[in-house]
Coordinates of C-alpha atoms in Angstrom, one line a residue:
X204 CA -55.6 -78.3 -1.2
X205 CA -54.7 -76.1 1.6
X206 CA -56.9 -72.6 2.6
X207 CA -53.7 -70.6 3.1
X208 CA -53.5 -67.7 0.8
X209 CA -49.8 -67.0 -0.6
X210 CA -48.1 -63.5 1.1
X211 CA -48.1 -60.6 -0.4
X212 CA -44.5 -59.0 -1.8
X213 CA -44.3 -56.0 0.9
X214 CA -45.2 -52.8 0.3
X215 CA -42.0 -50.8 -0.8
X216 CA -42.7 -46.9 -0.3
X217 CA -39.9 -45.1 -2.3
X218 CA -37.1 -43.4 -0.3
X219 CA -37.7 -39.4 -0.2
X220 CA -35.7 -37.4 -2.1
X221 CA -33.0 -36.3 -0.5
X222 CA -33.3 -32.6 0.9
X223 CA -31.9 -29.7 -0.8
X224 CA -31.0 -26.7 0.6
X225 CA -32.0 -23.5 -1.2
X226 CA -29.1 -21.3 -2.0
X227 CA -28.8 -17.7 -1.4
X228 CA -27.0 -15.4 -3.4
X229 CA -27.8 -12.3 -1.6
X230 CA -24.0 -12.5 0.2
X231 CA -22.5 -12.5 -3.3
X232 CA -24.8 -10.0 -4.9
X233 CA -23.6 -7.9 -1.3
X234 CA -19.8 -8.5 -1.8
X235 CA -19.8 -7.6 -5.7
X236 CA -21.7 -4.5 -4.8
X237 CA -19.2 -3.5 -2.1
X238 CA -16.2 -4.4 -4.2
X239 CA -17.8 -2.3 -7.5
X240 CA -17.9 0.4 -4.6
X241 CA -14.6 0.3 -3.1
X242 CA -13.1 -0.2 -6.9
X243 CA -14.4 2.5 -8.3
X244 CA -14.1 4.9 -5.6
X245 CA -10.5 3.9 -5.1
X246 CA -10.0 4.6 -9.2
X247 CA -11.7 7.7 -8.9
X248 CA -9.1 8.9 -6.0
X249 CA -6.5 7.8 -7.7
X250 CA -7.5 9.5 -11.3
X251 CA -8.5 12.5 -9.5
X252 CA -4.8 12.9 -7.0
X253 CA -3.5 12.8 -10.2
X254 CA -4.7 15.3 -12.0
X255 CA -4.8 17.9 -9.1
X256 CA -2.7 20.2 -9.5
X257 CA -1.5 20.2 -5.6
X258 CA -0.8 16.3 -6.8
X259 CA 1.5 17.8 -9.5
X260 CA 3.3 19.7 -7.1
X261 CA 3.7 16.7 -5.1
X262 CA 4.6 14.3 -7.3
X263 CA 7.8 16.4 -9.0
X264 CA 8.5 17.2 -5.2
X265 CA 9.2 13.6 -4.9
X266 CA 11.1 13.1 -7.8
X267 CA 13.5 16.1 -6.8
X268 CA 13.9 14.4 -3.3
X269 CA 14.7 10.9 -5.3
X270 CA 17.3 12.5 -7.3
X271 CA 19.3 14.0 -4.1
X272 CA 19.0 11.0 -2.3
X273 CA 20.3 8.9 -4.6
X274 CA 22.9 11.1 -5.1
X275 CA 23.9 11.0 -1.7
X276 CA 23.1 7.6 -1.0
X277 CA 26.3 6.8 -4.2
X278 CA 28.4 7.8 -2.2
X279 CA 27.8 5.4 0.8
X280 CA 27.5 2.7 -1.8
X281 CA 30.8 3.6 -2.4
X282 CA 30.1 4.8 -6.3
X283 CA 31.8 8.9 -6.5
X284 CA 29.2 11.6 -6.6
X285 CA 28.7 12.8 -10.3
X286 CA 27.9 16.7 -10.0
X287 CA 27.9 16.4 -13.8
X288 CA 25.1 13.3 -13.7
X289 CA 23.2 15.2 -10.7
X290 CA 22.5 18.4 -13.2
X291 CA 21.3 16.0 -15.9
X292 CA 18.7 14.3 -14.0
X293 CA 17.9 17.9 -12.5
X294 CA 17.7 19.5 -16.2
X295 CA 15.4 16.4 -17.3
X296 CA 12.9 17.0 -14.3
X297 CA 12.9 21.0 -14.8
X298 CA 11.9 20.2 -18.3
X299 CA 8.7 18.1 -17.4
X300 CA 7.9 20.5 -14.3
X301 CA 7.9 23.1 -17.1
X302 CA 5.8 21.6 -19.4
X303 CA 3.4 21.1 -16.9
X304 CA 3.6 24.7 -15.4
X305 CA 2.6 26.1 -18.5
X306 CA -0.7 25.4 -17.8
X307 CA -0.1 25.3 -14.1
X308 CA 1.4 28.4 -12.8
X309 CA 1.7 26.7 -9.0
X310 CA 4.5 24.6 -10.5
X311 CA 6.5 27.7 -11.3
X312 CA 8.1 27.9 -7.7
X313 CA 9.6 24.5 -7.8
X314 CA 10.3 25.3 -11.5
X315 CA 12.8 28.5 -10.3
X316 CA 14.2 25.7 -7.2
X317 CA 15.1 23.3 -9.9
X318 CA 16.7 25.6 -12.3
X319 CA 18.2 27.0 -9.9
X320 CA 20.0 24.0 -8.2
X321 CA 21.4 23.3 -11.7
X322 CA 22.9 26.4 -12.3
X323 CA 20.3 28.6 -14.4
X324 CA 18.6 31.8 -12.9
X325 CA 15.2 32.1 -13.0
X326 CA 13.5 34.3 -16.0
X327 CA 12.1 37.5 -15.0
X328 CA 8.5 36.5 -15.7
X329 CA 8.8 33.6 -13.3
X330 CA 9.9 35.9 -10.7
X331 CA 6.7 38.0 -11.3
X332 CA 4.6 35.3 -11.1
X333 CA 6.0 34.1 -7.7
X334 CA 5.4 37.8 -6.7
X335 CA 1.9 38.0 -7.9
X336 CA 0.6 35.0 -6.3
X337 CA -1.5 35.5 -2.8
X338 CA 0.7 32.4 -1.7
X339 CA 3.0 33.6 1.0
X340 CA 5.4 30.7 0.0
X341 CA 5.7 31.6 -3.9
X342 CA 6.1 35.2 -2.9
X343 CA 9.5 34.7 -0.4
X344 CA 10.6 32.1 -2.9
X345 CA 10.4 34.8 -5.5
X346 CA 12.2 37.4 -2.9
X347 CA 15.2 34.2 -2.0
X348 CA 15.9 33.8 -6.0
X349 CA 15.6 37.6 -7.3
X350 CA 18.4 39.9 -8.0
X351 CA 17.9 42.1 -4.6
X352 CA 20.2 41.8 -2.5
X353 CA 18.9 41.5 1.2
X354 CA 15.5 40.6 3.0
X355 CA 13.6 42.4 5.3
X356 CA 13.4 41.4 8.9
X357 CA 9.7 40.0 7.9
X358 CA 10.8 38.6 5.1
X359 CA 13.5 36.7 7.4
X360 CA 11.2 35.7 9.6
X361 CA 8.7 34.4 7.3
X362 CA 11.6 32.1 5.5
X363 CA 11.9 30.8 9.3
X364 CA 8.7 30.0 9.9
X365 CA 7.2 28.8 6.4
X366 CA 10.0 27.0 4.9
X367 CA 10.1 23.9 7.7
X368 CA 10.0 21.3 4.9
X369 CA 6.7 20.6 4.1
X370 CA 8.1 19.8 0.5
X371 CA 12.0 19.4 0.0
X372 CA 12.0 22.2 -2.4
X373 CA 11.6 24.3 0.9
X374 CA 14.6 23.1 2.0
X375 CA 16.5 23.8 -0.8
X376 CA 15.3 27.4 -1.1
X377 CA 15.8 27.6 2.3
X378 CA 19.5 26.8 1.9
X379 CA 19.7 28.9 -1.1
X380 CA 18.7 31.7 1.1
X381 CA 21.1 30.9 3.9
X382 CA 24.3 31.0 1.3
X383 CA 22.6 34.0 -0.6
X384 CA 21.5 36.2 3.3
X385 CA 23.6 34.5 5.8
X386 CA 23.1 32.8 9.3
X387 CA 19.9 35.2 10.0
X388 CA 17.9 31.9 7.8
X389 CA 20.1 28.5 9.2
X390 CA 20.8 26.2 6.0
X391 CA 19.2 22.6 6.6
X392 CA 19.9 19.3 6.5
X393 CA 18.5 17.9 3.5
X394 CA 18.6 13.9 5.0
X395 CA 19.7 12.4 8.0
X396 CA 23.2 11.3 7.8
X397 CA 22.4 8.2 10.3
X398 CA 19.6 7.1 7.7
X399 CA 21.8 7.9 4.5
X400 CA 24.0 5.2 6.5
X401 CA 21.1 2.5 6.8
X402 CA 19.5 2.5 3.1
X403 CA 22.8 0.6 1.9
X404 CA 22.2 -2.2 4.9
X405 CA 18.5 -2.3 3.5
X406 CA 19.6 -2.2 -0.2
X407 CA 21.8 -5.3 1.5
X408 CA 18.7 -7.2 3.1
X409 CA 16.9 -6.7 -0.6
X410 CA 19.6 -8.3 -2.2
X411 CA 20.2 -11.6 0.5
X412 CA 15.8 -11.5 -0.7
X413 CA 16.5 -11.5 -3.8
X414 CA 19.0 -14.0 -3.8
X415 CA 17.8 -16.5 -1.1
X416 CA 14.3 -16.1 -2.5
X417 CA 14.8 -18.3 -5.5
X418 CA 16.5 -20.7 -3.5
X419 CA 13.5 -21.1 -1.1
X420 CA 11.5 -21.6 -4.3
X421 CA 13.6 -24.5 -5.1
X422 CA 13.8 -25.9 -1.5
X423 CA 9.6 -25.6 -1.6
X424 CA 9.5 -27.8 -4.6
X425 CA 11.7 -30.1 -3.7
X426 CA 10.2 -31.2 -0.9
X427 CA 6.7 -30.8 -1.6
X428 CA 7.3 -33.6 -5.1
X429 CA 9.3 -35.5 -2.3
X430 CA 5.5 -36.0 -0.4
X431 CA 6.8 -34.2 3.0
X432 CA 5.4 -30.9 2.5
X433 CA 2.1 -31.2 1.2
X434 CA -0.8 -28.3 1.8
X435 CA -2.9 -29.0 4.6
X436 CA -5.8 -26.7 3.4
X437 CA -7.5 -23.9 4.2
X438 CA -8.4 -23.7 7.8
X439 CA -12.2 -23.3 7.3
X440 CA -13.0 -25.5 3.9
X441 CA -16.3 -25.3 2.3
X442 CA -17.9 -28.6 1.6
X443 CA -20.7 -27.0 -0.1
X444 CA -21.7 -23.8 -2.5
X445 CA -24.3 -23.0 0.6
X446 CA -21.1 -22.8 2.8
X447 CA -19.3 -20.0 0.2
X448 CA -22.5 -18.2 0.2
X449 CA -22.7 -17.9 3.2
X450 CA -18.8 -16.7 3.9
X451 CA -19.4 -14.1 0.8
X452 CA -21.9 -12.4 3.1
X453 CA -19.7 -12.4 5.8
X454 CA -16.6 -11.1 3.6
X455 CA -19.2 -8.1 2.5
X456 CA -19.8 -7.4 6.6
X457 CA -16.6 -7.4 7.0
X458 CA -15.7 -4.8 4.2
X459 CA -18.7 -2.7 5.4
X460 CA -17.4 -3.1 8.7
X461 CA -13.9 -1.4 7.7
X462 CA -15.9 1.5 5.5
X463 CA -17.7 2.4 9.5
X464 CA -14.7 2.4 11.0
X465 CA -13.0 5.1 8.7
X466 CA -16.1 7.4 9.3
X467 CA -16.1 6.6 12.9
X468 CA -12.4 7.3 13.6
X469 CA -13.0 10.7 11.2
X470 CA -15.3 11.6 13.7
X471 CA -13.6 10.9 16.8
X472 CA -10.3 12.6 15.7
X473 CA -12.7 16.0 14.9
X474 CA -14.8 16.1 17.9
X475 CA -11.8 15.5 20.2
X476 CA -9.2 17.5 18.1
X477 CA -6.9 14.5 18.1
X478 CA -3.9 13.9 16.2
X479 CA -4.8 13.2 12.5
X480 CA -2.3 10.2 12.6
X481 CA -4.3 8.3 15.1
X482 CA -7.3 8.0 13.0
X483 CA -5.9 4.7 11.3
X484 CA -4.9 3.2 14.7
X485 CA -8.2 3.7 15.4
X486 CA -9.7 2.2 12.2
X487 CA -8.2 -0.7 12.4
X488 CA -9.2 -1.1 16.1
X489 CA -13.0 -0.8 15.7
X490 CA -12.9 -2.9 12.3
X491 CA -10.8 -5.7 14.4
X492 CA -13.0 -5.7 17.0
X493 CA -16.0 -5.5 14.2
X494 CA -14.5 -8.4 12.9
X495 CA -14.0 -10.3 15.7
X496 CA -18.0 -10.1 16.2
X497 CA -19.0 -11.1 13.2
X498 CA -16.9 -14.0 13.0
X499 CA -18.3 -15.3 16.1
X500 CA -21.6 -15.6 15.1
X501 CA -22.7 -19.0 13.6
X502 CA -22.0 -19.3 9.8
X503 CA -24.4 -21.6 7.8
X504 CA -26.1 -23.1 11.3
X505 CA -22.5 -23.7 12.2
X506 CA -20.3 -22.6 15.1
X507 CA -18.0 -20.0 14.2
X508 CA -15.0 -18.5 15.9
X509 CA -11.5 -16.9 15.2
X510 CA -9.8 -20.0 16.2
X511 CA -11.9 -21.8 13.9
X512 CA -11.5 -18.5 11.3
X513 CA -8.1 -19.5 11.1
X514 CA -6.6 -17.6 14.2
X515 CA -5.0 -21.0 15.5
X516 CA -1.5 -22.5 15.0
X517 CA -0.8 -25.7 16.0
X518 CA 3.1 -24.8 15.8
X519 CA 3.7 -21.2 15.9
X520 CA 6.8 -21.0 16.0
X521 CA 6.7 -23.1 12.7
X522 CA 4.2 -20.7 11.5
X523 CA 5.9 -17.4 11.6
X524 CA 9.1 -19.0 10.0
X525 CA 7.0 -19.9 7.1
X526 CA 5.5 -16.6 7.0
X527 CA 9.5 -14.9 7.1
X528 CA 10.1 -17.3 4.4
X529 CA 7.1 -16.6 2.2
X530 CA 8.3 -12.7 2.2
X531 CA 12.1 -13.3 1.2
X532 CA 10.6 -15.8 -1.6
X533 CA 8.2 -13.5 -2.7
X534 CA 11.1 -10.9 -3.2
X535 CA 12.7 -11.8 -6.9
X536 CA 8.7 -11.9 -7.8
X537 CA 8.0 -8.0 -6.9
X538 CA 11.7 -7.5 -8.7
X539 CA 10.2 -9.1 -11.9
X540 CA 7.0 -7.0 -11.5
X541 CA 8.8 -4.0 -11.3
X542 CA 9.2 -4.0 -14.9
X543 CA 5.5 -4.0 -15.9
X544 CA 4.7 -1.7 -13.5
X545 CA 7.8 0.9 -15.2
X546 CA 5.0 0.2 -18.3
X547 CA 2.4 1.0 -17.1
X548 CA 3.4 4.1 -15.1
X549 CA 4.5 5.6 -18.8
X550 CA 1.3 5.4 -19.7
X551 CA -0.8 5.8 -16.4
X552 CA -0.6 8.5 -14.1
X553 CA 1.8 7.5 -10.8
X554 CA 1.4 5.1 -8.3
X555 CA 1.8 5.2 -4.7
X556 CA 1.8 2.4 -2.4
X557 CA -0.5 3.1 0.5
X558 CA 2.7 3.5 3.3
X559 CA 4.6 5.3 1.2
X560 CA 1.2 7.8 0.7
X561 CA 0.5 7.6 4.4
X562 CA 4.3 9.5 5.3
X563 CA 3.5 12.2 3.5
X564 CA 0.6 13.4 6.2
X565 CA 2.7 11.2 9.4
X566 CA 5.2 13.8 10.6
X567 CA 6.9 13.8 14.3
X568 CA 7.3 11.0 16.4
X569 CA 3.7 10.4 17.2
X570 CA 2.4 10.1 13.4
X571 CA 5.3 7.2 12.9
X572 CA 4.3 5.3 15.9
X573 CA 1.1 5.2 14.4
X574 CA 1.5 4.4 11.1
X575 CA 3.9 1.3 12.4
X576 CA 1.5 0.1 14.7
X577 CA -1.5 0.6 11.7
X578 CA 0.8 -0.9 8.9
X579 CA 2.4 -3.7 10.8
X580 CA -0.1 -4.8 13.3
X581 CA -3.9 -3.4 12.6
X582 CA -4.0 -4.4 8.5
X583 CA -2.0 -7.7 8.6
X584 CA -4.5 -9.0 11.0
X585 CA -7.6 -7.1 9.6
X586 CA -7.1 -7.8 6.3
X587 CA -5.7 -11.3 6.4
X588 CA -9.1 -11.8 8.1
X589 CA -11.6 -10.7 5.7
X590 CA -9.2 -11.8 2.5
X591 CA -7.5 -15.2 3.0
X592 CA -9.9 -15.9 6.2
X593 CA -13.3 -15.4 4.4
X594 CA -12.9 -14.5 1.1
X595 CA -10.7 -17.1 -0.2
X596 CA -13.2 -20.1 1.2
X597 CA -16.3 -17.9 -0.2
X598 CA -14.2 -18.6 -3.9
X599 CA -12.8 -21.9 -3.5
X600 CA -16.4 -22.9 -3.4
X601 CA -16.8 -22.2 -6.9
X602 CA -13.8 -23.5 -8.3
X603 CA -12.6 -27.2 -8.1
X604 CA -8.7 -26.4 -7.9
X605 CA -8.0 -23.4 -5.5
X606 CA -5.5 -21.7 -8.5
X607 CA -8.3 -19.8 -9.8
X608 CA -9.3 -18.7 -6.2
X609 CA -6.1 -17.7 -5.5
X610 CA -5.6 -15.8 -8.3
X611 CA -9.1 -14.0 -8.1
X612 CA -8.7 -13.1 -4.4
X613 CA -5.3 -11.7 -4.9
X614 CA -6.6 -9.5 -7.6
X615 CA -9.2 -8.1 -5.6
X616 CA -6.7 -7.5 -2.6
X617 CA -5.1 -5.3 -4.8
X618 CA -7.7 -3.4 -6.7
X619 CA -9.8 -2.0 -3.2
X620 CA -6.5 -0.5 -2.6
X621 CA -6.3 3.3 -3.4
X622 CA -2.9 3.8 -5.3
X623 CA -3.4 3.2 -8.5
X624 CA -3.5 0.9 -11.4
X625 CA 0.7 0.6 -12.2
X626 CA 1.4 -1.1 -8.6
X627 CA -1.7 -3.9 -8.7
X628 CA 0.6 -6.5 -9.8
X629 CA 2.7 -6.1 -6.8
X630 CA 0.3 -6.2 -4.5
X631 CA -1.6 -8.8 -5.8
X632 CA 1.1 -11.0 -5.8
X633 CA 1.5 -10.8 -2.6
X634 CA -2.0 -11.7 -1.7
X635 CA -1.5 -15.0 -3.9
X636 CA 1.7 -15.6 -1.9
X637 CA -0.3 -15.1 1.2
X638 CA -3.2 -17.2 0.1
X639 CA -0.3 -19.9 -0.8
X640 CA 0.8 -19.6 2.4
X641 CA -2.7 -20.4 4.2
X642 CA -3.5 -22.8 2.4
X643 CA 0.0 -24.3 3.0
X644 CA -0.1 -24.2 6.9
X645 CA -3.6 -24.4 7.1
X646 CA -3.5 -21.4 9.3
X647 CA -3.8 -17.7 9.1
X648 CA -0.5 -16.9 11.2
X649 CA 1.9 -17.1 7.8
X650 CA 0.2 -15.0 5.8
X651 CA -0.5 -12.4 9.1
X652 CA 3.3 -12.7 9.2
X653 CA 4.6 -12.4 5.6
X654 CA 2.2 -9.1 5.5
X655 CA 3.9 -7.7 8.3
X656 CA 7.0 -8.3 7.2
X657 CA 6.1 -6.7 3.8
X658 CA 4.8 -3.4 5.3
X659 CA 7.7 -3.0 7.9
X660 CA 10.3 -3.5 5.0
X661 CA 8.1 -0.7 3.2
X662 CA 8.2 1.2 6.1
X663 CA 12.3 1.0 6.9
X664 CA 12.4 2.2 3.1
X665 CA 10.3 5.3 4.0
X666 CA 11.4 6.1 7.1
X667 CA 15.2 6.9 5.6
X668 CA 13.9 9.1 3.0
X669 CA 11.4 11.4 5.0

């Protein structure tokens, strides 16, 4: 019988559970606060322009500017200028303006321009309210369309200097006074002939869109089932929810960052009496380079960078092509949109996009440089950043398909914007289209350069109609 004792099984300790990192949701509880902000206080702008009665004055301006350019505008498209059709559109606009001006007696002054334009004198009580009013503008209006018969020298002189063209009704009461007083007031040009000339090469380029957008579509699809174009993913992807809670802080920065930048520029532009139209070069300047700080620090005990933000292309050349591309296909979509928005805007008080609201304060030379250099350069890059650079990771982490992350950061692309409720489907399509597009190239350059392309093409349209 032998004294050894059998061995004992080893010991087996059990394996530690495995560690799990506490989430924080302060980052999201941050970015729905700043969104619920910048929301609301761009729906309360956009409620509130259009019910002022200055936004009133504005918006019927605009609509009497659209009906003469289009009118002169038919007859480069080759169509014959309808005097007939003109006085229509100008009898269905002088019966809203008056409408309105029944509770508004600041609309009376367009009110007598319209009327007048389409053949019918103004009423002896609008002339005495024109006359009445402390506004030195509705009082030489009221002087240009009366039955008298000359102006004083004053009077002459005040036409001069007042009716420069703030609003296109000054124009046309300015030319009314020239036929009605003589060279003493010079008759102006109501458009540019050189820009009536361009809108039908634009109205040209919308239509090649519209047609070789569809096409694209087709060409996208095809190759993508064929295996050859497959999305490389988002430049940045988030492995865990950690990761998206971490880039929903950084997306609320980033916001805040823009919101300190608008104050900021406000301030500079008053304490140095500079131009007004350089405060949003300067905006986007100090929320870039805002940007570009927080994106360097470390995100989640990670490295962090712009080139790994997304601000790298590995074929750039590639990259802006994709980006041309992705703003000719997205074309036909903001033609279908149109219609809802036409819905909506029956309802809903008018839209604006935000270029289009921006040339109504970016007169001269110096005000257009710097809304092209804001619109095409400072937001593509700003707010690809923040959106389809941070945002769209931040969301992708909690969905499993990036559709619904997509959809959601389009949305909100479009509803921090200021102009209104009828044009968010537009503009959020084109953040989906530029999420598509990052997602596609696994780079931020597409979407930079779709965006740019989308505001300059915005911008041509504008600049031939100012």
């Amino acid at each position: 019988m032998s004294d050894e004792f059998p061995e004992e099984p080893p010991i087996l300790e059990p394996e530690p559970p495995p560690i799990v990192e506490r989430r924080s949701y302060w980052g999201w509880i941050a970015l729905c606060l700043v969104f619920f902000g910048l929301i609301s206080l761009g729906l309360w702008s956009y409620f509130g322009r259009a019910s002022a009665p200055f936004q009133l004055l504005r918006s019927f301006d605009g609509d009497l500017k659209q009906i003469y350019f289009s009118h002169e505008t038919s007859g480069v498209l080759g169509a014959k200028k309808d005097a007939d059709s003109l006085k229509s559109k100008l009898k269905e606009l002088a019966n809203e303006i008056e409408a309105e001006s029944k509770e508004d007696q600041s609309l009376v002054s367009i009110l007598v321009v319209v009327n007048s334009e389409r053949g019918v004198h103004p009423t002896d009580e609008q002339l005495d309210i024109l006359s009445k009013r402390e506004a030195r503008r509705s009082q030489l209006i009221s002087a240009i369309y009366g039955a008298q018969r000359k102006l004083t020298l004053v009077q002459i002189d005040d036409i001069n200097e007042l009716l420069v063209g703030e609003t296109f009704f000054d124009l046309l009461a300015k030319r009314e006074a020239n036929k009605r007083f003589g060279d003493a007031i010079p008759a102006p040009k109501l458009f540019d002939q050189s820009k009536i000339r361009l809108f039908p090469i634009l109205m040209l380029g919308f239509g090649s869109a519209l047609c070789l957008g569809p096409i694209l579509w087709i060409v996208y699809f095809a190759f993508r089932n064929s295996g050859k174009w497959q999305p490389v993913g988002h430049p940045v992807p988030v492995q865990d929810a950690n990761g998206g809670d971490a880039y929903a802080g950084r997306t609320a920065c980033l916001l805040l960052s823009l919101i300190g930048a608008e104050v900021i520029a406000t301030l500079l532009v008053k304490a140095f009496s500079l131009p007004d139209q350089i405060s949003s070069v300067i905006t986007f300047g100090l929320a870039i380079a805002a940007a570009a700080f927080f994106v360097s620090l470390p995100l989640n005990g990670r490295p962090s960078s712009l080139k790994i933000a997304g601000f790298r292309s590995s074929n750039p050349l590639q990259d802006i092509l994709w980006g041309i591309g992705g703003a000719i296909a997205a074309a036909p979509i903001y033609a279908i949109l149109f219609i809802p928005v036409f819905f909506l805007q029956k309802f809903l008080p008018e839209a604006e996009h935000p270029i289009q609201a921006e040339f109504t304060s970016s007169t001269g030379s110096l005000g257009l440089i710097m809304l092209i250099v804001a619109a095409s350069v400072g937001a593509p890059i700003f707010e690809e950043l923040v959106f389809r650079g941070n945002l769209l990771p931040a969301l992708q982490s909690l969905f499993r398909k990036p559709t619904w992350a997509v959809v959601l950061c389009g949305a909100l692309f479009a509803m921090i914007h200021p102009t209104g409720i009828p044009v968010w489907p537009i503009l959020a399509s084109m953040g989906m289209v530029a999420a598509c597009l990052t997602l596609q190239r696994g780079s931020l350059l597409p979407a930079m350069t779709m965006h740019a392309v989308h505001n300059g093409a915005i911008l041509m349209l504008g600049l031939v109609q100012i």
